[in-house]
PDB file of C-alpha atoms and ligand atoms in Angstrom:
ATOM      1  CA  UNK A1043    -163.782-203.978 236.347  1.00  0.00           C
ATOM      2  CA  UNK A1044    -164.038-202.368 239.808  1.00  0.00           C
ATOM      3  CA  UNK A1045    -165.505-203.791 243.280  1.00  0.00           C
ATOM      4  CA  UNK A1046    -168.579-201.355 244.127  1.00  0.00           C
ATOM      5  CA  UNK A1047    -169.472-200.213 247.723  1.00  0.00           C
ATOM      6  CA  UNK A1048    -171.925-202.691 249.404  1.00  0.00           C
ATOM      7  CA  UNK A1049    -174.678-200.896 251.884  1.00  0.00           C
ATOM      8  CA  UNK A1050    -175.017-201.885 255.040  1.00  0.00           C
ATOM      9  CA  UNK A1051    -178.374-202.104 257.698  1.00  0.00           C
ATOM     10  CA  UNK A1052    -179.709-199.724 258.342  1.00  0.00           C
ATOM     11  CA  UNK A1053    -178.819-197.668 255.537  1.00  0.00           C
ATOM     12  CA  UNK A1054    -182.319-196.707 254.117  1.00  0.00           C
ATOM     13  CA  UNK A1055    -181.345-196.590 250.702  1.00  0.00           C
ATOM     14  CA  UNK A1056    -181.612-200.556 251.073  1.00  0.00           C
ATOM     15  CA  UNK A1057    -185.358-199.893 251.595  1.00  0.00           C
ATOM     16  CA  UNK A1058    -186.161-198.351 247.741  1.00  0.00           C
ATOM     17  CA  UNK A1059    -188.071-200.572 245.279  1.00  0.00           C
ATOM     18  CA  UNK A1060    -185.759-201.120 242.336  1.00  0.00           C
ATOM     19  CA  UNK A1061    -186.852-200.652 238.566  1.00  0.00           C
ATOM     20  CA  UNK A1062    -186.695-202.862 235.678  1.00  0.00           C
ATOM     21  CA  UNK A1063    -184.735-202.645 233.305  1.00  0.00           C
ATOM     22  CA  UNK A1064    -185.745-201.739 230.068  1.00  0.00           C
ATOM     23  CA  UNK A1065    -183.140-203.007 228.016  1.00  0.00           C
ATOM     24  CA  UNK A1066    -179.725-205.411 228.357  1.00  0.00           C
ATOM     25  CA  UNK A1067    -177.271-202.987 226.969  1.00  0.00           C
ATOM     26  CA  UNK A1068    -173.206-202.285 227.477  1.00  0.00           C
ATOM     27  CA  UNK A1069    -173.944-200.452 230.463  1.00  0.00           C
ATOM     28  CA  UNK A1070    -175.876-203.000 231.937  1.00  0.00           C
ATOM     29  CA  UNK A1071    -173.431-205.972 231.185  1.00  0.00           C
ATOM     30  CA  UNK A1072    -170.501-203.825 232.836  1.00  0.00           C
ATOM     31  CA  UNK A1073    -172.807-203.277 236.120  1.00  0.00           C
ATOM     32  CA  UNK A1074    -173.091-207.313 235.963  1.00  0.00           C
ATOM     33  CA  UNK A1075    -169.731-207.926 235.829  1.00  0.00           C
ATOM     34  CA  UNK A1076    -168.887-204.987 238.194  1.00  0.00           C
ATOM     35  CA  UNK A1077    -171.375-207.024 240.635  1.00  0.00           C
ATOM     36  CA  UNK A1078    -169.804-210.383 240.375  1.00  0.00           C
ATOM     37  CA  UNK A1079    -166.496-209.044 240.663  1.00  0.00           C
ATOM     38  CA  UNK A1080    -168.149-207.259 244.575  1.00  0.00           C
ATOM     39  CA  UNK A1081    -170.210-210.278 245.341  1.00  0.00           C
ATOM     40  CA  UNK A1082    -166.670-212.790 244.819  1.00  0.00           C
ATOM     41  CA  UNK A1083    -164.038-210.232 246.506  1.00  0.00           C
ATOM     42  CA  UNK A1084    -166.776-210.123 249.425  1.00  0.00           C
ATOM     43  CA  UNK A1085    -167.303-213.899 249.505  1.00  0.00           C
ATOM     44  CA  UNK A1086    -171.061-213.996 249.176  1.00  0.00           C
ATOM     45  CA  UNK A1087    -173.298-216.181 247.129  1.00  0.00           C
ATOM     46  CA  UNK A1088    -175.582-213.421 246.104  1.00  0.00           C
ATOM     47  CA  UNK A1089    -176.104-209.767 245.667  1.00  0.00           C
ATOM     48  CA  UNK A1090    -178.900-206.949 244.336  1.00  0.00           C
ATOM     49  CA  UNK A1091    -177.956-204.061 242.548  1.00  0.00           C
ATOM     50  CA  UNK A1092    -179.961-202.382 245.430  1.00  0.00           C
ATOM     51  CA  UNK A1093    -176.998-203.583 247.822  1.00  0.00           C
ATOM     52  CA  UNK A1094    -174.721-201.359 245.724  1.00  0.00           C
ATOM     53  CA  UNK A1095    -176.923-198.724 245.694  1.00  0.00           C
ATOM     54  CA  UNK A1096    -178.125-199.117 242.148  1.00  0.00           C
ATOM     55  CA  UNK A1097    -182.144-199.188 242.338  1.00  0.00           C
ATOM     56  CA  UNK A1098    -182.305-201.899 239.059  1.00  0.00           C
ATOM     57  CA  UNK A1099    -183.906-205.325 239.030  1.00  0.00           C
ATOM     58  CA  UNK A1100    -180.808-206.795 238.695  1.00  0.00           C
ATOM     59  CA  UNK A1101    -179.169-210.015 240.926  1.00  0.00           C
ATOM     60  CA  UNK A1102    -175.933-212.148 240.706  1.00  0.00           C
ATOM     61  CA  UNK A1103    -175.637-215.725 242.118  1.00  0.00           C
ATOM     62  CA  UNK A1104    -172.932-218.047 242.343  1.00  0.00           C
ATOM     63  CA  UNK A1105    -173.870-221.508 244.953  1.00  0.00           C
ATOM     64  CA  UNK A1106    -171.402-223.429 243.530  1.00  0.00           C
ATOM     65  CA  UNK A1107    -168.602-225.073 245.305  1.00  0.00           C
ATOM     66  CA  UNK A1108    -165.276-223.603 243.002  1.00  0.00           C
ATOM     67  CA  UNK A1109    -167.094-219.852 242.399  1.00  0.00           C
ATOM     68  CA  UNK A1110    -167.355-220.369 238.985  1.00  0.00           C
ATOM     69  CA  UNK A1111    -170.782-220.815 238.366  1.00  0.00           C
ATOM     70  CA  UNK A1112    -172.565-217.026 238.042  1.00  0.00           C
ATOM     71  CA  UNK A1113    -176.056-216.792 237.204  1.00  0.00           C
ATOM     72  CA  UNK A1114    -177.566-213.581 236.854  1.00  0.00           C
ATOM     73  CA  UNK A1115    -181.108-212.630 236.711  1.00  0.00           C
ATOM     74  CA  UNK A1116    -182.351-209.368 235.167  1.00  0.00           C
ATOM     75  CA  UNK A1117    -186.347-208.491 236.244  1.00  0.00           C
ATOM     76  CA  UNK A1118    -186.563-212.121 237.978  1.00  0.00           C
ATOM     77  CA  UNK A1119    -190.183-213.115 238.561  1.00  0.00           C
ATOM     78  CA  UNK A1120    -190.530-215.777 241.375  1.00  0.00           C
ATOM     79  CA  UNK A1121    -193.659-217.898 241.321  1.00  0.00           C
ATOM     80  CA  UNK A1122    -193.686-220.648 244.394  1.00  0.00           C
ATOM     81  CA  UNK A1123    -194.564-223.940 243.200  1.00  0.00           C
ATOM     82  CA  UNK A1124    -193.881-225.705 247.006  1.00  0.00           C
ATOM     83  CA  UNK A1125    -195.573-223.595 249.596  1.00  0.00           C
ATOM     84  CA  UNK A1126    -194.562-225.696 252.351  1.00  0.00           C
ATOM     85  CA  UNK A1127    -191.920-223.577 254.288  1.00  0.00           C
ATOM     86  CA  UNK A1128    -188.239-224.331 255.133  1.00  0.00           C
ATOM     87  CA  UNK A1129    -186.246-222.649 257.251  1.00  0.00           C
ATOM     88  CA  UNK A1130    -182.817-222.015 256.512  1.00  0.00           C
ATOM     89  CA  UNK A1131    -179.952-219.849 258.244  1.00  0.00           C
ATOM     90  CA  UNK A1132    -179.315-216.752 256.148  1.00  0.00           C
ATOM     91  CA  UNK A1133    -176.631-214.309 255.894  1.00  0.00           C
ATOM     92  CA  UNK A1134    -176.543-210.986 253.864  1.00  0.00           C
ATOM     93  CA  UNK A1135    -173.639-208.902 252.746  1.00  0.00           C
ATOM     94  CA  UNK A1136    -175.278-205.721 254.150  1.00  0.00           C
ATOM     95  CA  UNK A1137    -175.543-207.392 257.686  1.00  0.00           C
ATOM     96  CA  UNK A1138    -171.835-208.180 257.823  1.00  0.00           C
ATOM     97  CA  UNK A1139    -171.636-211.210 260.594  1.00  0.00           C
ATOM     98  CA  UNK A1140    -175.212-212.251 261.566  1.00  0.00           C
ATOM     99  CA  UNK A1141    -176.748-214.894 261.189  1.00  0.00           C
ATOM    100  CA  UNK A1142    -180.552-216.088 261.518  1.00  0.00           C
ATOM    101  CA  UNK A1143    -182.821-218.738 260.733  1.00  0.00           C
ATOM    102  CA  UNK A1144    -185.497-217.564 257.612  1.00  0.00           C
ATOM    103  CA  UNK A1145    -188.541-219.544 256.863  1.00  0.00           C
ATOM    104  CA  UNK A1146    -189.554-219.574 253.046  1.00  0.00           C
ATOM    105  CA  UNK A1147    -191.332-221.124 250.732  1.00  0.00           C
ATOM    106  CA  UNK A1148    -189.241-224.657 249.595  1.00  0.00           C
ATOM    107  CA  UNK A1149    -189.490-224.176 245.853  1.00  0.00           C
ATOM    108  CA  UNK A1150    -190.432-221.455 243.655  1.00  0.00           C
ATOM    109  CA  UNK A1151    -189.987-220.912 239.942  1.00  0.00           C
ATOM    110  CA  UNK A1152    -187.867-217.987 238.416  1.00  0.00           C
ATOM    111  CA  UNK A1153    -188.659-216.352 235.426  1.00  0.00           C
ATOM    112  CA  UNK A1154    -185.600-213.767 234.138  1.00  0.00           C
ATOM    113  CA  UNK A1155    -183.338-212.098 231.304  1.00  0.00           C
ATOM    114  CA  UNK A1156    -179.864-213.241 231.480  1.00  0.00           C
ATOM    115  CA  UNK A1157    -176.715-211.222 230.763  1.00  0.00           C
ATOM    116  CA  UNK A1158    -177.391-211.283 226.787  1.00  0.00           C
ATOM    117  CA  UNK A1159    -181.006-210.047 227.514  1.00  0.00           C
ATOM    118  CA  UNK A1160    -182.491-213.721 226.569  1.00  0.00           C
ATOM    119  CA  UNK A1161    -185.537-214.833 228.857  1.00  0.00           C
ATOM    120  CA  UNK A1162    -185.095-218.237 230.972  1.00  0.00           C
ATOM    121  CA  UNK A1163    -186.880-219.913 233.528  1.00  0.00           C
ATOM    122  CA  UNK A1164    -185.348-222.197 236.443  1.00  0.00           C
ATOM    123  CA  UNK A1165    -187.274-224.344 238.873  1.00  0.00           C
ATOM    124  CA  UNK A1166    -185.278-224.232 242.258  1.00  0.00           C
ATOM    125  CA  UNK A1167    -185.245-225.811 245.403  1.00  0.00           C
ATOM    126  CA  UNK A1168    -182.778-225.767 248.418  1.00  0.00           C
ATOM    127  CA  UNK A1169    -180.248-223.107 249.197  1.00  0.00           C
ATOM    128  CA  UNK A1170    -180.492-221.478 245.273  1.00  0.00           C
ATOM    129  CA  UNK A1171    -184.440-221.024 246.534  1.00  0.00           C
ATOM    130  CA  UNK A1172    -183.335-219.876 249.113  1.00  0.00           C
ATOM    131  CA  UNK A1173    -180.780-217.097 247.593  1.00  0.00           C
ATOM    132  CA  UNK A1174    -182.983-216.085 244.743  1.00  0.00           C
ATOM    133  CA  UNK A1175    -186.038-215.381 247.213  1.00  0.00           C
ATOM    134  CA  UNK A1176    -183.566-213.407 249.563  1.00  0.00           C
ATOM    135  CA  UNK A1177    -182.242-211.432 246.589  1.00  0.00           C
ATOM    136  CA  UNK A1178    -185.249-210.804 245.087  1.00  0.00           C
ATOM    137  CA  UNK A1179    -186.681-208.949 248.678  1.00  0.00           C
ATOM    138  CA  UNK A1180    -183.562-207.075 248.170  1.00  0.00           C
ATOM    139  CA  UNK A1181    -185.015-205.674 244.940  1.00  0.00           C
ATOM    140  CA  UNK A1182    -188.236-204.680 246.622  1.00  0.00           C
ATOM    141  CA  UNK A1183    -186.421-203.237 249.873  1.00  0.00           C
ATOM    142  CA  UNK A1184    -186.340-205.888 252.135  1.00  0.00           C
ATOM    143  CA  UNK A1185    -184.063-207.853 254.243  1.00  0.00           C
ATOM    144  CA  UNK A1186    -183.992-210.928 255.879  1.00  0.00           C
ATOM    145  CA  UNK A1187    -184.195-209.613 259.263  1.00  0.00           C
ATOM    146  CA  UNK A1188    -187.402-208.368 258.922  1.00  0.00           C
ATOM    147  CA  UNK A1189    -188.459-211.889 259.403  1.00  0.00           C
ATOM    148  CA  UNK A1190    -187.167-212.017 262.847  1.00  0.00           C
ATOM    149  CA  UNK A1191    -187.847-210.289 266.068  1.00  0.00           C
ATOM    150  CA  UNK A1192    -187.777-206.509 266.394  1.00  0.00           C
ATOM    151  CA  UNK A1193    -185.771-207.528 269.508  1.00  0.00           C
ATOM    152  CA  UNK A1194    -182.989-209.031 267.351  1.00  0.00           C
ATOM    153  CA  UNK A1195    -183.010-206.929 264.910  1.00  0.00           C
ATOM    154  CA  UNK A1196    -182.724-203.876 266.864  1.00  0.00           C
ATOM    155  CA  UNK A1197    -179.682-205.467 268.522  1.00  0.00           C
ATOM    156  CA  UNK A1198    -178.102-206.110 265.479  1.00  0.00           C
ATOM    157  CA  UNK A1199    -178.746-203.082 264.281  1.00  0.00           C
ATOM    158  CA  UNK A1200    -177.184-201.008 267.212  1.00  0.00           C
ATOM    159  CA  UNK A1201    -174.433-203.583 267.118  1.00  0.00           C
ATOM    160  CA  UNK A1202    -173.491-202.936 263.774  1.00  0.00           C
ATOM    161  CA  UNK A1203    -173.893-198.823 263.784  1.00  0.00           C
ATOM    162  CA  UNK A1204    -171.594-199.380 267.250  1.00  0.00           C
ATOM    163  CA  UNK A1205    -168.590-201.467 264.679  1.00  0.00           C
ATOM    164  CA  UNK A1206    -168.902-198.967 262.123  1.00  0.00           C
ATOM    165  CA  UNK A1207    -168.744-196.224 264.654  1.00  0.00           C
ATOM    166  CA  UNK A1208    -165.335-197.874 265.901  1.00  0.00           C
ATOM    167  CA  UNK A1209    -164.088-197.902 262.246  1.00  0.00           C
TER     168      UNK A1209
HETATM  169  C1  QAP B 568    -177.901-214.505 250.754  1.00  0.00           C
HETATM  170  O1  QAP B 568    -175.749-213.845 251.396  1.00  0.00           O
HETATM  171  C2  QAP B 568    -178.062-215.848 251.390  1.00  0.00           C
HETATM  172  O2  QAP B 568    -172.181-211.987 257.307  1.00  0.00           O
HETATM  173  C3  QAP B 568    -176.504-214.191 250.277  1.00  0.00           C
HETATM  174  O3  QAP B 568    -169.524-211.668 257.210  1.00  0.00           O
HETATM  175  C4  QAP B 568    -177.304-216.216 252.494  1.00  0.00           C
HETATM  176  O4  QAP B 568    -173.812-213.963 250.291  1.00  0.00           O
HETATM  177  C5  QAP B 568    -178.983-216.720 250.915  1.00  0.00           C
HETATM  178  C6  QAP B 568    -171.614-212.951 253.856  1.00  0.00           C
HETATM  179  C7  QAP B 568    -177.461-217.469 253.065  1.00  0.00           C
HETATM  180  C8  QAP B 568    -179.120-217.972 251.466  1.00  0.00           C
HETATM  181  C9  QAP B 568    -178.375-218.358 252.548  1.00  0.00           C
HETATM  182  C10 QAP B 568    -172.256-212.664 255.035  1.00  0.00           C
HETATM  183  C11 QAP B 568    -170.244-212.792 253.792  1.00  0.00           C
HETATM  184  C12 QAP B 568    -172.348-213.382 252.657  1.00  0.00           C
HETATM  185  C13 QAP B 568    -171.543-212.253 256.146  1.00  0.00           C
HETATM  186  C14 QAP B 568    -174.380-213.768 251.335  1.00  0.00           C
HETATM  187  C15 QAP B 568    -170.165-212.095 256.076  1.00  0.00           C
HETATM  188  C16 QAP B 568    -169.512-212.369 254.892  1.00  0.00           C
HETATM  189  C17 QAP B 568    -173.688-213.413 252.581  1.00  0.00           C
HETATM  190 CO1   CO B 569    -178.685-209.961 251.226  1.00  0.00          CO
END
Protein backbone atom coordinates (compact mmCIF):
# COMPACT_ATOMS: atom_id res chain seq x y z
CA UNK A 1 0.00 0.00 0.00
CA UNK A 2 1.51 3.51 -0.16
CA UNK A 3 0.10 7.05 1.13
CA UNK A 4 -0.29 9.25 -2.21
CA UNK A 5 0.47 13.04 -2.37
CA UNK A 6 -2.67 15.13 -1.51
CA UNK A 7 -2.99 18.64 -3.64
CA UNK A 8 -3.35 21.55 -2.08
CA UNK A 9 -5.43 25.17 -3.07
CA UNK A 10 -4.66 26.55 -5.38
CA UNK A 11 -3.12 23.91 -7.26
CA UNK A 12 -5.21 23.95 -10.55
CA UNK A 13 -5.03 20.46 -11.18
CA UNK A 14 -7.85 20.37 -8.36
CA UNK A 15 -9.98 22.26 -10.93
CA UNK A 16 -10.18 19.18 -13.82
CA UNK A 17 -13.47 17.28 -14.19
CA UNK A 18 -12.71 13.66 -13.37
CA UNK A 19 -13.83 10.62 -15.63
CA UNK A 20 -15.72 7.59 -14.90
CA UNK A 21 -14.58 4.73 -14.66
CA UNK A 22 -15.25 2.21 -17.01
CA UNK A 23 -14.61 -0.78 -15.20
CA UNK A 24 -13.74 -1.98 -11.28
CA UNK A 25 -10.59 -3.81 -12.01
CA UNK A 26 -7.12 -4.68 -9.89
CA UNK A 27 -5.89 -1.41 -10.66
CA UNK A 28 -8.74 0.30 -9.50
CA UNK A 29 -9.14 -1.65 -6.12
CA UNK A 30 -5.30 -0.87 -5.35
CA UNK A 31 -6.01 3.06 -6.05
CA UNK A 32 -8.97 2.48 -3.35
CA UNK A 33 -7.01 1.09 -0.92
CA UNK A 34 -4.01 3.37 -1.75
CA UNK A 35 -6.74 6.24 -0.97
CA UNK A 36 -7.94 5.00 2.33
CA UNK A 37 -4.62 4.28 3.46
CA UNK A 38 -3.91 8.72 2.47
CA UNK A 39 -7.30 9.76 3.66
CA UNK A 40 -6.57 7.70 7.44
CA UNK A 41 -2.66 8.67 7.75
CA UNK A 42 -4.03 12.36 6.99
CA UNK A 43 -6.96 12.11 9.43
CA UNK A 44 -9.76 13.12 7.11
CA UNK A 45 -13.20 11.72 6.65
CA UNK A 46 -13.13 11.94 2.93
CA UNK A 47 -11.10 12.20 -0.17
CA UNK A 48 -11.42 12.33 -4.34
CA UNK A 49 -9.10 10.72 -6.45
CA UNK A 50 -8.89 14.32 -7.92
CA UNK A 51 -7.17 15.34 -4.46
CA UNK A 52 -4.40 12.89 -5.39
CA UNK A 53 -4.19 13.98 -8.64
CA UNK A 54 -5.93 11.07 -10.26
CA UNK A 55 -8.82 12.65 -12.58
CA UNK A 56 -11.34 9.31 -11.81
CA UNK A 57 -14.81 9.39 -10.32
CA UNK A 58 -13.66 7.79 -7.49
CA UNK A 59 -14.28 8.86 -3.43
CA UNK A 60 -13.46 7.23 0.00
CA UNK A 61 -15.43 7.96 3.24
CA UNK A 62 -15.03 6.91 6.63
CA UNK A 63 -17.60 9.20 9.43
CA UNK A 64 -17.39 6.75 11.84
CA UNK A 65 -16.19 7.19 15.31
CA UNK A 66 -13.22 4.09 15.50
CA UNK A 67 -12.08 4.66 11.48
CA UNK A 68 -13.21 1.52 10.56
CA UNK A 69 -16.07 2.10 8.60
CA UNK A 70 -14.83 2.93 4.68
CA UNK A 71 -17.31 3.41 2.11
CA UNK A 72 -16.27 4.05 -1.24
CA UNK A 73 -18.17 5.29 -4.12
CA UNK A 74 -17.12 4.72 -7.74
CA UNK A 75 -19.19 7.25 -10.44
CA UNK A 76 -21.50 8.45 -7.37
CA UNK A 77 -24.66 10.13 -8.64
CA UNK A 78 -26.22 12.50 -5.99
CA UNK A 79 -29.91 13.27 -6.37
CA UNK A 80 -31.26 15.77 -3.38
CA UNK A 81 -34.32 14.53 -1.93
CA UNK A 82 -34.37 17.58 1.03
CA UNK A 83 -33.70 20.86 -0.65
CA UNK A 84 -33.92 22.78 2.39
CA UNK A 85 -30.26 23.92 3.11
CA UNK A 86 -28.00 23.31 6.17
CA UNK A 87 -25.07 24.79 6.86
CA UNK A 88 -22.32 22.99 8.23
CA UNK A 89 -18.50 23.87 8.98
CA UNK A 90 -16.31 22.12 6.43
CA UNK A 91 -12.78 21.26 6.21
CA UNK A 92 -10.82 19.79 3.18
CA UNK A 93 -7.53 18.01 3.06
CA UNK A 94 -6.29 20.31 0.24
CA UNK A 95 -7.00 23.46 2.46
CA UNK A 96 -4.87 22.17 5.32
CA UNK A 97 -6.30 24.27 8.56
CA UNK A 98 -9.39 26.29 7.47
CA UNK A 99 -12.34 26.13 8.32
CA UNK A 100 -15.81 27.62 6.99
CA UNK A 101 -19.36 27.34 7.27
CA UNK A 102 -21.02 25.54 3.76
CA UNK A 103 -24.67 25.66 3.10
CA UNK A 104 -26.07 22.47 1.23
CA UNK A 105 -28.80 20.75 0.51
CA UNK A 106 -29.90 18.49 3.95
CA UNK A 107 -30.40 15.17 2.20
CA UNK A 108 -29.61 13.83 -1.07
CA UNK A 109 -29.57 10.30 -2.43
CA UNK A 110 -26.34 8.53 -3.77
CA UNK A 111 -26.31 6.26 -6.43
CA UNK A 112 -22.60 4.33 -6.87
CA UNK A 113 -20.35 1.13 -7.65
CA UNK A 114 -18.61 -0.08 -4.67
CA UNK A 115 -15.12 -1.59 -4.46
CA UNK A 116 -16.33 -5.04 -6.15
CA UNK A 117 -17.95 -2.93 -8.99
CA UNK A 118 -21.66 -3.77 -7.55
CA UNK A 119 -24.20 -0.73 -7.83
CA UNK A 120 -25.82 0.63 -4.39
CA UNK A 121 -27.79 3.40 -3.41
CA UNK A 122 -27.74 5.26 0.14
CA UNK A 123 -30.15 7.90 1.33
CA UNK A 124 -28.06 10.35 3.59
CA UNK A 125 -28.56 13.04 5.80
CA UNK A 126 -26.24 14.98 8.27
CA UNK A 127 -22.50 15.16 8.14
CA UNK A 128 -22.25 11.83 5.50
CA UNK A 129 -24.54 14.44 3.21
CA UNK A 130 -22.52 16.60 3.91
CA UNK A 131 -19.08 14.66 2.94
CA UNK A 132 -20.46 12.93 -0.08
CA UNK A 133 -21.73 16.39 -1.61
CA UNK A 134 -18.22 17.95 -0.76
CA UNK A 135 -16.45 15.00 -2.37
CA UNK A 136 -18.44 14.75 -5.15
CA UNK A 137 -17.57 18.82 -6.16
CA UNK A 138 -14.16 17.50 -5.80
CA UNK A 139 -14.81 15.21 -8.76
CA UNK A 140 -16.15 18.03 -10.87
CA UNK A 141 -13.31 20.60 -9.73
CA UNK A 142 -14.65 22.31 -7.01
CA UNK A 143 -13.99 23.20 -3.51
CA UNK A 144 -15.75 24.29 -0.70
CA UNK A 145 -14.41 27.67 -0.64
CA UNK A 146 -15.91 28.65 -3.60
CA UNK A 147 -18.97 29.00 -1.54
CA UNK A 148 -17.54 31.72 0.49
CA UNK A 149 -16.29 35.17 -0.10
CA UNK A 150 -13.62 35.95 -2.68
CA UNK A 151 -12.34 37.99 0.31
CA UNK A 152 -11.75 34.81 2.36
CA UNK A 153 -10.76 32.84 0.02
CA UNK A 154 -8.15 34.95 -1.36
CA UNK A 155 -6.77 35.21 2.18
CA UNK A 156 -6.60 31.75 2.59
CA UNK A 157 -5.22 31.27 -0.39
CA UNK A 158 -2.19 33.71 0.03
CA UNK A 159 -1.98 32.31 3.53
CA UNK A 160 -1.45 28.97 2.52
CA UNK A 161 1.05 29.66 -0.70
CA UNK A 162 2.92 31.99 2.25
CA UNK A 163 3.20 28.28 4.72
CA UNK A 164 4.23 26.35 1.88
CA UNK A 165 6.64 29.00 0.83
CA UNK A 166 8.17 28.74 4.51
CA UNK A 167 8.41 24.91 4.06
C1 LIG B 1 -14.71 16.92 3.86
O1 LIG B 1 -12.62 16.84 4.90
C2 LIG B 1 -15.63 17.39 4.95
O2 LIG B 1 -7.78 21.31 7.69
C3 LIG B 1 -13.59 16.03 4.32
O3 LIG B 1 -5.69 20.33 9.04
C4 LIG B 1 -15.15 18.09 6.04
O4 LIG B 1 -11.51 15.12 5.79
C5 LIG B 1 -16.96 17.16 4.86
C6 LIG B 1 -8.63 17.79 7.58
C7 LIG B 1 -16.01 18.51 7.04
C8 LIG B 1 -17.81 17.55 5.87
C9 LIG B 1 -17.35 18.24 6.96
C10 LIG B 1 -8.69 19.14 7.38
C11 LIG B 1 -7.56 17.27 8.27
C12 LIG B 1 -9.66 16.88 7.05
C13 LIG B 1 -7.71 19.98 7.88
C14 LIG B 1 -11.60 16.32 5.66
C15 LIG B 1 -6.63 19.45 8.58
C16 LIG B 1 -6.56 18.09 8.78
C17 LIG B 1 -10.65 17.27 6.23
CO1 LIG C 1 -12.11 18.24 0.26
Amino acid sequence: MAILNILEFPDPQLRKTANSVKTVDSDIQLLVKNMLETMYDAEGIGLAATQVNIHKRIIVIDISENCDEPLVFINPKIEVIDHTLHEHQEGCLSVPGYYEEVERPSSVKVVALNEQGKPFELITEDLLSVCIQHEVDHLNGKLFVDYISVLKRNRIKQKLQKERRQD
